[in-house]
Amino acid sequence: MKNCPKCGVQLPDDAVFCNNCGNNLSAEPQQAAPAAEPVAAPVNNATLDSAVEKNKNTKIGMIAIIGGAAVVVILLLCLLISSLGGGYKSPINDLVKALNKESTNYEDFVNAVAPDFVATACFDLVDLIRDVDADVIEDFEEDIADSLEDGYDDWADDYGDNWRISVDFRDEEELDEDELEEIQELYEDFYDSLDDMDLDDEETYEDLADYLEDYYDMELSDSQIKKLQKICEALLGEFEEVEVTEGYVLDIKLTIEGSEDDDDEKMDITVICVNGSWCIDLLGMMGINDIGDLYWYL
């Protein structure tokens, strides 16, 4: 066994990528992990096989970079479920619309709340993985659909079959320059963590291809490796040039009403304009500063 030089998690000797923080282990020599305050792993890292068995399509760093976009969307849905028991308002309106039609398609939710360039990268990667191994994506989509259906069933049990969610925009506060700068820095920090993964290095993708073949029996052709590199470099480029130009804190009241009961919850949600598209500030809401933080939610 060895330790990841970046986050300290214990890994098998032949690991190429850290399945906790995504660090490319082949890019730097092995170093001793810091003795103080080791980072706890969000999955059982006793063996790589146990992580693979738990969730084979989200525990590889390179895939989780973009697949994580769908994960944080589902987390937002969990937030709405637990709390209920055009323009800057469009992310929330689109999210409510998807819930009311009981959508089980994760793309509806990614499109509703994520920046356009993140959504594009997510869908491009899913298409690429589908070409390599359709079963991986089928399992991924089925897991998300099952989670959503469970949430809808819970609402039907609590409120009645004809439940419906509505949103009331009670108040809004425009973010000032200092607040926008703080969010901008958060996205820049996330870019730095992506940049540390050597996504612009061809050897990174060659190592990943070997890793996928060895542990997942997924064999990428040369053209597919190039496509993966192109997707990741495009995502990296967008994050490098990220601009948070506007933002609002929206004071909203979410109400769910059914034939048997109703409930409501007041909450503040921050929406921001990132690279020209409005989205919910998921990084800020969940305290995600880098790719390592994202793994805590996977």
mmCIF file of C-alpha atoms in Angstrom:
data_model
loop_
_atom_site.group_PDB
_atom_site.id
_atom_site.type_symbol
_atom_site.label_atom_id
_atom_site.label_comp_id
_atom_site.label_asym_id
_atom_site.label_seq_id
_atom_site.Cartn_x
_atom_site.Cartn_y
_atom_site.Cartn_z
ATOM 1 C CA MET A 1 0.000 0.000 0.000
ATOM 2 C CA LYS A 2 1.037 3.626 -0.521
ATOM 3 C CA ASN A 3 -0.279 7.072 0.358
ATOM 4 C CA CYS A 4 -1.428 9.757 -2.053
ATOM 5 C CA PRO A 5 1.134 12.600 -1.802
ATOM 6 C CA LYS A 6 -1.653 15.184 -2.166
ATOM 7 C CA CYS A 7 -4.405 14.082 0.264
ATOM 8 C CA GLY A 8 -2.797 11.267 2.266
ATOM 9 C CA VAL A 9 -5.359 8.553 1.468
ATOM 10 C CA GLN A 10 -4.015 4.992 1.446
ATOM 11 C CA LEU A 11 -4.036 3.328 -1.976
ATOM 12 C CA PRO A 12 -2.849 0.092 -3.605
ATOM 13 C CA ASP A 13 0.772 0.083 -4.758
ATOM 14 C CA ASP A 14 -0.230 -0.049 -8.431
ATOM 15 C CA ALA A 15 -2.775 2.798 -8.283
ATOM 16 C CA VAL A 16 -2.273 5.374 -11.052
ATOM 17 C CA PHE A 17 -4.928 7.864 -9.925
ATOM 18 C CA CYS A 18 -6.019 8.647 -6.386
ATOM 19 C CA ASN A 19 -9.657 7.628 -6.051
ATOM 20 C CA ASN A 20 -10.148 10.243 -3.313
ATOM 21 C CA CYS A 21 -8.775 13.472 -4.826
ATOM 22 C CA GLY A 22 -8.071 12.417 -8.439
ATOM 23 C CA ASN A 23 -4.342 13.145 -8.213
ATOM 24 C CA ASN A 24 -2.261 11.672 -11.055
ATOM 25 C CA LEU A 25 0.184 9.519 -9.081
ATOM 26 C CA SER A 26 2.412 8.876 -12.061
ATOM 27 C CA ALA A 27 3.121 12.596 -12.439
ATOM 28 C CA GLU A 28 5.163 12.919 -9.249
ATOM 29 C CA PRO A 29 7.339 10.730 -7.021
ATOM 30 C CA GLN A 30 5.784 9.064 -3.973
ATOM 31 C CA GLN A 31 6.092 11.136 -0.787
ATOM 32 C CA ALA A 32 5.154 10.487 2.787
ATOM 33 C CA ALA A 33 1.680 11.719 3.689
ATOM 34 C CA PRO A 34 1.385 14.492 6.296
ATOM 35 C CA ALA A 35 1.142 13.030 9.782
ATOM 36 C CA ALA A 36 -1.250 15.621 11.147
ATOM 37 C CA GLU A 37 -4.944 15.695 10.319
ATOM 38 C CA PRO A 38 -5.084 13.078 7.560
ATOM 39 C CA VAL A 39 -7.991 13.463 5.147
ATOM 40 C CA ALA A 40 -10.717 10.910 5.751
ATOM 41 C CA ALA A 41 -11.798 9.123 2.595
ATOM 42 C CA PRO A 42 -15.441 9.232 1.506
ATOM 43 C CA VAL A 43 -15.251 5.589 0.407
ATOM 44 C CA ASN A 44 -13.642 2.474 1.770
ATOM 45 C CA ASN A 45 -10.087 2.673 0.456
ATOM 46 C CA ALA A 46 -8.872 -0.636 1.899
ATOM 47 C CA THR A 47 -8.559 -1.842 -1.664
ATOM 48 C CA LEU A 48 -9.186 -0.266 -5.017
ATOM 49 C CA ASP A 49 -11.514 -3.152 -5.812
ATOM 50 C CA SER A 50 -13.879 -2.150 -3.001
ATOM 51 C CA ALA A 51 -14.183 1.363 -4.423
ATOM 52 C CA VAL A 52 -14.731 -0.027 -7.898
ATOM 53 C CA GLU A 53 -17.442 -2.376 -6.641
ATOM 54 C CA LYS A 54 -19.214 0.453 -4.798
ATOM 55 C CA ASN A 55 -19.529 2.800 -7.743
ATOM 56 C CA LYS A 56 -17.610 1.863 -10.841
ATOM 57 C CA ASN A 57 -18.398 4.917 -12.922
ATOM 58 C CA THR A 58 -17.631 7.755 -10.512
ATOM 59 C CA LYS A 59 -14.532 6.740 -8.564
ATOM 60 C CA ILE A 60 -11.971 7.414 -11.268
ATOM 61 C CA GLY A 61 -10.666 10.924 -10.947
ATOM 62 C CA MET A 62 -10.860 11.904 -14.595
ATOM 63 C CA ILE A 63 -14.414 10.647 -15.014
ATOM 64 C CA ALA A 64 -15.582 12.098 -11.723
ATOM 65 C CA ILE A 65 -14.473 15.578 -12.758
ATOM 66 C CA ILE A 66 -17.410 15.824 -15.115
ATOM 67 C CA GLY A 67 -19.672 13.110 -13.800
ATOM 68 C CA GLY A 68 -19.613 15.087 -10.564
ATOM 69 C CA ALA A 69 -21.785 17.703 -12.236
ATOM 70 C CA ALA A 70 -24.662 15.247 -12.117
ATOM 71 C CA VAL A 71 -23.825 14.318 -8.539
ATOM 72 C CA VAL A 72 -24.117 17.855 -7.176
ATOM 73 C CA VAL A 73 -27.422 18.258 -8.995
ATOM 74 C CA ILE A 74 -28.790 15.214 -7.185
ATOM 75 C CA LEU A 75 -27.495 16.687 -3.910
ATOM 76 C CA LEU A 76 -29.499 19.814 -4.579
ATOM 77 C CA LEU A 77 -32.569 17.671 -5.135
ATOM 78 C CA CYS A 78 -31.928 15.963 -1.804
ATOM 79 C CA LEU A 79 -31.777 19.390 -0.202
ATOM 80 C CA LEU A 80 -35.166 20.280 -1.641
ATOM 81 C CA ILE A 81 -36.684 16.929 -0.703
ATOM 82 C CA SER A 82 -35.481 17.097 2.896
ATOM 83 C CA SER A 83 -36.461 20.740 3.394
ATOM 84 C CA LEU A 84 -39.950 20.188 2.052
ATOM 85 C CA GLY A 85 -40.186 17.267 3.789
ATOM 86 C CA GLY A 86 -35.392 33.612 -18.411
ATOM 87 C CA GLY A 87 -32.904 35.439 -16.652
ATOM 88 C CA TYR A 88 -31.500 34.976 -13.192
ATOM 89 C CA LYS A 89 -34.659 33.189 -11.960
ATOM 90 C CA SER A 90 -34.562 30.617 -14.772
ATOM 91 C CA PRO A 91 -32.376 27.993 -12.986
ATOM 92 C CA ILE A 92 -34.887 27.674 -10.152
ATOM 93 C CA ASN A 93 -37.910 27.797 -12.467
ATOM 94 C CA ASP A 94 -36.368 25.109 -14.705
ATOM 95 C CA LEU A 95 -35.558 22.946 -11.683
ATOM 96 C CA VAL A 96 -39.126 23.177 -10.363
ATOM 97 C CA LYS A 97 -40.484 22.423 -13.846
ATOM 98 C CA ALA A 98 -38.387 19.248 -14.070
ATOM 99 C CA LEU A 99 -39.573 18.134 -10.633
ATOM 100 C CA ASN A 100 -43.223 18.762 -11.439
ATOM 101 C CA LYS A 101 -43.082 16.599 -14.549
ATOM 102 C CA GLU A 102 -41.367 13.918 -12.401
ATOM 103 C CA SER A 103 -38.409 13.789 -14.725
ATOM 104 C CA THR A 104 -35.945 10.945 -14.177
ATOM 105 C CA ASN A 105 -33.536 12.299 -16.799
ATOM 106 C CA TYR A 106 -30.473 13.765 -15.080
ATOM 107 C CA GLU A 107 -29.860 15.980 -18.138
ATOM 108 C CA ASP A 108 -32.932 18.060 -17.253
ATOM 109 C CA PHE A 109 -31.422 18.920 -13.884
ATOM 110 C CA VAL A 110 -27.884 19.501 -15.141
ATOM 111 C CA ASN A 111 -29.251 21.886 -17.773
ATOM 112 C CA ALA A 112 -31.362 23.634 -15.142
ATOM 113 C CA VAL A 113 -28.672 24.461 -12.601
ATOM 114 C CA ALA A 114 -25.168 24.050 -14.081
ATOM 115 C CA PRO A 115 -23.195 26.536 -16.201
ATOM 116 C CA ASP A 116 -23.537 25.775 -19.909
ATOM 117 C CA PHE A 117 -19.904 24.751 -20.315
ATOM 118 C CA VAL A 118 -20.111 22.275 -17.411
ATOM 119 C CA ALA A 119 -23.305 20.756 -18.826
ATOM 120 C CA THR A 120 -21.678 20.424 -22.256
ATOM 121 C CA ALA A 121 -18.619 18.685 -20.800
ATOM 122 C CA CYS A 122 -20.817 16.366 -18.739
ATOM 123 C CA PHE A 123 -22.913 15.267 -21.713
ATOM 124 C CA ASP A 124 -19.889 14.900 -23.998
ATOM 125 C CA LEU A 125 -18.152 12.656 -21.487
ATOM 126 C CA VAL A 126 -21.270 10.543 -20.959
ATOM 127 C CA ASP A 127 -21.527 10.055 -24.733
ATOM 128 C CA LEU A 128 -17.871 9.062 -24.898
ATOM 129 C CA ILE A 129 -18.184 6.517 -22.093
ATOM 130 C CA ARG A 130 -21.366 5.172 -23.690
ATOM 131 C CA ASP A 131 -19.368 4.469 -26.872
ATOM 132 C CA VAL A 132 -16.730 2.612 -24.858
ATOM 133 C CA ASP A 133 -19.043 0.683 -22.514
ATOM 134 C CA ALA A 134 -22.786 1.337 -22.744
ATOM 135 C CA ASP A 135 -23.443 -0.712 -19.586
ATOM 136 C CA VAL A 136 -21.556 1.809 -17.421
ATOM 137 C CA ILE A 137 -23.794 4.664 -18.534
ATOM 138 C CA GLU A 138 -26.911 2.516 -18.330
ATOM 139 C CA ASP A 139 -26.114 1.734 -14.679
ATOM 140 C CA PHE A 140 -25.322 5.394 -14.009
ATOM 141 C CA GLU A 141 -28.605 6.602 -15.480
ATOM 142 C CA GLU A 142 -30.611 3.868 -13.752
ATOM 143 C CA ASP A 143 -29.133 4.782 -10.355
ATOM 144 C CA ILE A 144 -30.072 8.432 -10.786
ATOM 145 C CA ALA A 145 -33.539 7.557 -12.086
ATOM 146 C CA ASP A 146 -34.117 5.229 -9.118
ATOM 147 C CA SER A 147 -33.095 7.970 -6.666
ATOM 148 C CA LEU A 148 -35.460 10.456 -8.274
ATOM 149 C CA GLU A 149 -38.333 7.968 -8.402
ATOM 150 C CA ASP A 150 -37.835 7.220 -4.703
ATOM 151 C CA GLY A 151 -38.095 10.946 -3.969
ATOM 152 C CA TYR A 152 -41.252 11.303 -6.026
ATOM 153 C CA ASP A 153 -42.779 8.252 -4.321
ATOM 154 C CA ASP A 154 -41.985 9.754 -0.906
ATOM 155 C CA TRP A 155 -43.739 12.963 -1.880
ATOM 156 C CA ALA A 156 -46.759 11.000 -3.124
ATOM 157 C CA ASP A 157 -46.916 9.124 0.191
ATOM 158 C CA ASP A 158 -46.676 12.347 2.207
ATOM 159 C CA TYR A 159 -48.799 14.723 0.143
ATOM 160 C CA GLY A 160 -50.932 12.631 -2.224
ATOM 161 C CA ASP A 161 -50.547 11.444 -5.796
ATOM 162 C CA ASN A 162 -51.290 14.812 -7.402
ATOM 163 C CA TRP A 163 -48.560 16.776 -5.645
ATOM 164 C CA ARG A 164 -47.124 19.877 -7.262
ATOM 165 C CA ILE A 165 -44.308 22.254 -6.344
ATOM 166 C CA SER A 166 -44.540 26.012 -6.738
ATOM 167 C CA VAL A 167 -41.969 28.709 -6.065
ATOM 168 C CA ASP A 168 -42.630 32.219 -4.801
ATOM 169 C CA PHE A 169 -39.810 34.729 -5.288
ATOM 170 C CA ARG A 170 -40.282 36.798 -2.134
ATOM 171 C CA ASP A 171 -37.256 39.073 -2.328
ATOM 172 C CA GLU A 172 -33.892 39.449 -4.042
ATOM 173 C CA GLU A 173 -30.582 41.083 -3.187
ATOM 174 C CA GLU A 174 -28.009 41.834 -5.847
ATOM 175 C CA LEU A 175 -24.472 40.760 -4.985
ATOM 176 C CA ASP A 176 -21.965 43.578 -4.652
ATOM 177 C CA GLU A 177 -18.481 43.622 -6.176
ATOM 178 C CA ASP A 178 -16.814 42.115 -3.102
ATOM 179 C CA GLU A 179 -19.277 39.227 -2.985
ATOM 180 C CA LEU A 180 -18.854 38.551 -6.700
ATOM 181 C CA GLU A 181 -15.075 38.624 -6.292
ATOM 182 C CA GLU A 182 -15.299 36.088 -3.465
ATOM 183 C CA ILE A 183 -17.300 33.705 -5.655
ATOM 184 C CA GLN A 184 -14.914 34.351 -8.552
ATOM 185 C CA GLU A 185 -12.008 33.282 -6.343
ATOM 186 C CA LEU A 186 -13.862 30.091 -5.419
ATOM 187 C CA TYR A 187 -14.151 29.139 -9.089
ATOM 188 C CA GLU A 188 -10.526 30.070 -9.695
ATOM 189 C CA ASP A 189 -9.482 27.795 -6.814
ATOM 190 C CA PHE A 190 -11.475 24.983 -8.392
ATOM 191 C CA TYR A 191 -9.667 25.624 -11.676
ATOM 192 C CA ASP A 192 -6.319 25.357 -9.878
ATOM 193 C CA SER A 193 -7.294 21.924 -8.532
ATOM 194 C CA LEU A 194 -8.232 20.790 -12.054
ATOM 195 C CA ASP A 195 -4.976 22.199 -13.415
ATOM 196 C CA ASP A 196 -3.047 20.146 -10.844
ATOM 197 C CA MET A 197 -4.412 16.993 -12.468
ATOM 198 C CA ASP A 198 -2.288 17.577 -15.597
ATOM 199 C CA LEU A 199 -5.280 17.557 -17.930
ATOM 200 C CA ASP A 200 -3.193 19.159 -20.667
ATOM 201 C CA ASP A 201 -0.600 16.347 -20.600
ATOM 202 C CA GLU A 202 -1.029 13.506 -23.112
ATOM 203 C CA GLU A 203 0.624 11.060 -20.704
ATOM 204 C CA THR A 204 -2.222 11.634 -18.240
ATOM 205 C CA TYR A 205 -4.694 10.209 -20.736
ATOM 206 C CA GLU A 206 -2.423 7.335 -21.682
ATOM 207 C CA ASP A 207 -2.161 6.425 -17.986
ATOM 208 C CA LEU A 208 -5.918 6.725 -17.604
ATOM 209 C CA ALA A 209 -6.540 4.503 -20.623
ATOM 210 C CA ASP A 210 -4.263 1.826 -19.135
ATOM 211 C CA TYR A 211 -6.025 2.181 -15.785
ATOM 212 C CA LEU A 212 -9.486 1.811 -17.311
ATOM 213 C CA GLU A 213 -8.412 -1.268 -19.232
ATOM 214 C CA ASP A 214 -6.726 -2.920 -16.230
ATOM 215 C CA TYR A 215 -9.437 -2.337 -13.644
ATOM 216 C CA TYR A 216 -12.644 -1.825 -15.621
ATOM 217 C CA ASP A 217 -12.007 -3.778 -18.810
ATOM 218 C CA MET A 218 -12.795 -0.605 -20.776
ATOM 219 C CA GLU A 219 -10.535 -0.275 -23.781
ATOM 220 C CA LEU A 220 -10.303 3.199 -25.320
ATOM 221 C CA SER A 221 -9.180 3.592 -28.905
ATOM 222 C CA ASP A 222 -6.641 6.261 -29.811
ATOM 223 C CA SER A 223 -9.426 8.453 -31.193
ATOM 224 C CA GLN A 224 -11.447 8.068 -27.986
ATOM 225 C CA ILE A 225 -8.429 9.012 -25.882
ATOM 226 C CA LYS A 226 -7.996 12.117 -28.026
ATOM 227 C CA LYS A 227 -11.688 12.924 -27.620
ATOM 228 C CA LEU A 228 -11.425 12.578 -23.838
ATOM 229 C CA GLN A 229 -8.444 14.916 -23.823
ATOM 230 C CA LYS A 230 -10.356 17.421 -25.943
ATOM 231 C CA ILE A 231 -13.356 17.372 -23.571
ATOM 232 C CA CYS A 232 -11.203 17.881 -20.487
ATOM 233 C CA GLU A 233 -9.061 20.589 -22.081
ATOM 234 C CA ALA A 234 -12.210 22.472 -23.130
ATOM 235 C CA LEU A 235 -13.541 22.276 -19.577
ATOM 236 C CA LEU A 236 -10.193 23.396 -18.197
ATOM 237 C CA GLY A 237 -10.085 26.306 -20.637
ATOM 238 C CA GLU A 238 -13.553 27.498 -19.609
ATOM 239 C CA PHE A 239 -12.639 27.349 -15.929
ATOM 240 C CA GLU A 240 -9.398 29.205 -16.591
ATOM 241 C CA GLU A 241 -11.340 32.049 -18.213
ATOM 242 C CA VAL A 242 -14.238 31.917 -15.731
ATOM 243 C CA GLU A 243 -16.007 35.219 -15.140
ATOM 244 C CA VAL A 244 -18.700 35.700 -12.516
ATOM 245 C CA THR A 245 -20.309 38.925 -13.701
ATOM 246 C CA GLU A 246 -23.614 39.128 -11.840
ATOM 247 C CA GLY A 247 -25.403 37.458 -8.971
ATOM 248 C CA TYR A 248 -28.424 37.569 -6.702
ATOM 249 C CA VAL A 249 -29.431 36.046 -3.409
ATOM 250 C CA LEU A 250 -33.031 34.998 -3.938
ATOM 251 C CA ASP A 251 -35.356 34.709 -0.962
ATOM 252 C CA ILE A 252 -37.819 32.041 -2.096
ATOM 253 C CA LYS A 253 -40.631 30.000 -0.660
ATOM 254 C CA LEU A 254 -41.035 26.504 -2.048
ATOM 255 C CA THR A 255 -44.485 24.998 -1.580
ATOM 256 C CA ILE A 256 -45.569 21.447 -2.244
ATOM 257 C CA GLU A 257 -49.290 20.768 -2.364
ATOM 258 C CA GLY A 258 -51.085 17.478 -2.891
ATOM 259 C CA SER A 259 -54.524 16.010 -2.444
ATOM 260 C CA GLU A 260 -53.733 14.925 1.122
ATOM 261 C CA ASP A 261 -51.359 17.504 2.587
ATOM 262 C CA ASP A 262 -49.099 20.463 1.871
ATOM 263 C CA ASP A 263 -45.894 21.983 3.187
ATOM 264 C CA ASP A 264 -43.573 24.871 2.474
ATOM 265 C CA GLU A 265 -40.037 25.963 3.182
ATOM 266 C CA LYS A 266 -38.327 29.345 2.944
ATOM 267 C CA MET A 267 -34.717 29.416 1.784
ATOM 268 C CA ASP A 268 -32.079 31.657 0.247
ATOM 269 C CA ILE A 269 -30.455 30.461 -2.982
ATOM 270 C CA THR A 270 -27.616 32.269 -4.727
ATOM 271 C CA VAL A 271 -27.734 32.433 -8.512
ATOM 272 C CA ILE A 272 -24.806 33.703 -10.550
ATOM 273 C CA CYS A 273 -23.958 34.459 -14.159
ATOM 274 C CA VAL A 274 -20.875 32.388 -15.069
ATOM 275 C CA ASN A 275 -19.333 32.860 -18.500
ATOM 276 C CA GLY A 276 -22.600 34.305 -19.746
ATOM 277 C CA SER A 277 -25.042 31.688 -18.395
ATOM 278 C CA TRP A 278 -27.148 31.795 -15.229
ATOM 279 C CA CYS A 279 -26.795 28.928 -12.769
ATOM 280 C CA ILE A 280 -27.163 28.097 -9.102
ATOM 281 C CA ASP A 281 -23.947 28.665 -7.140
ATOM 282 C CA LEU A 282 -23.466 24.992 -6.280
ATOM 283 C CA LEU A 283 -19.778 25.351 -5.385
ATOM 284 C CA GLY A 284 -20.575 28.046 -2.838
ATOM 285 C CA MET A 285 -23.654 26.291 -1.439
ATOM 286 C CA MET A 286 -21.716 23.099 -0.778
ATOM 287 C CA GLY A 287 -18.369 24.616 0.159
ATOM 288 C CA ILE A 288 -16.553 22.962 -2.748
ATOM 289 C CA ASN A 289 -13.156 24.608 -3.261
ATOM 290 C CA ASP A 290 -11.427 21.897 -5.262
ATOM 291 C CA ILE A 291 -11.867 18.501 -6.858
ATOM 292 C CA GLY A 292 -10.974 16.827 -3.559
ATOM 293 C CA ASP A 293 -13.967 18.446 -1.848
ATOM 294 C CA LEU A 294 -16.209 17.118 -4.605
ATOM 295 C CA TYR A 295 -15.214 13.546 -3.731
ATOM 296 C CA TRP A 296 -16.777 13.925 -0.298
ATOM 297 C CA TYR A 297 -20.146 13.985 -2.074
ATOM 298 C CA LEU A 298 -19.535 11.065 -4.447
#
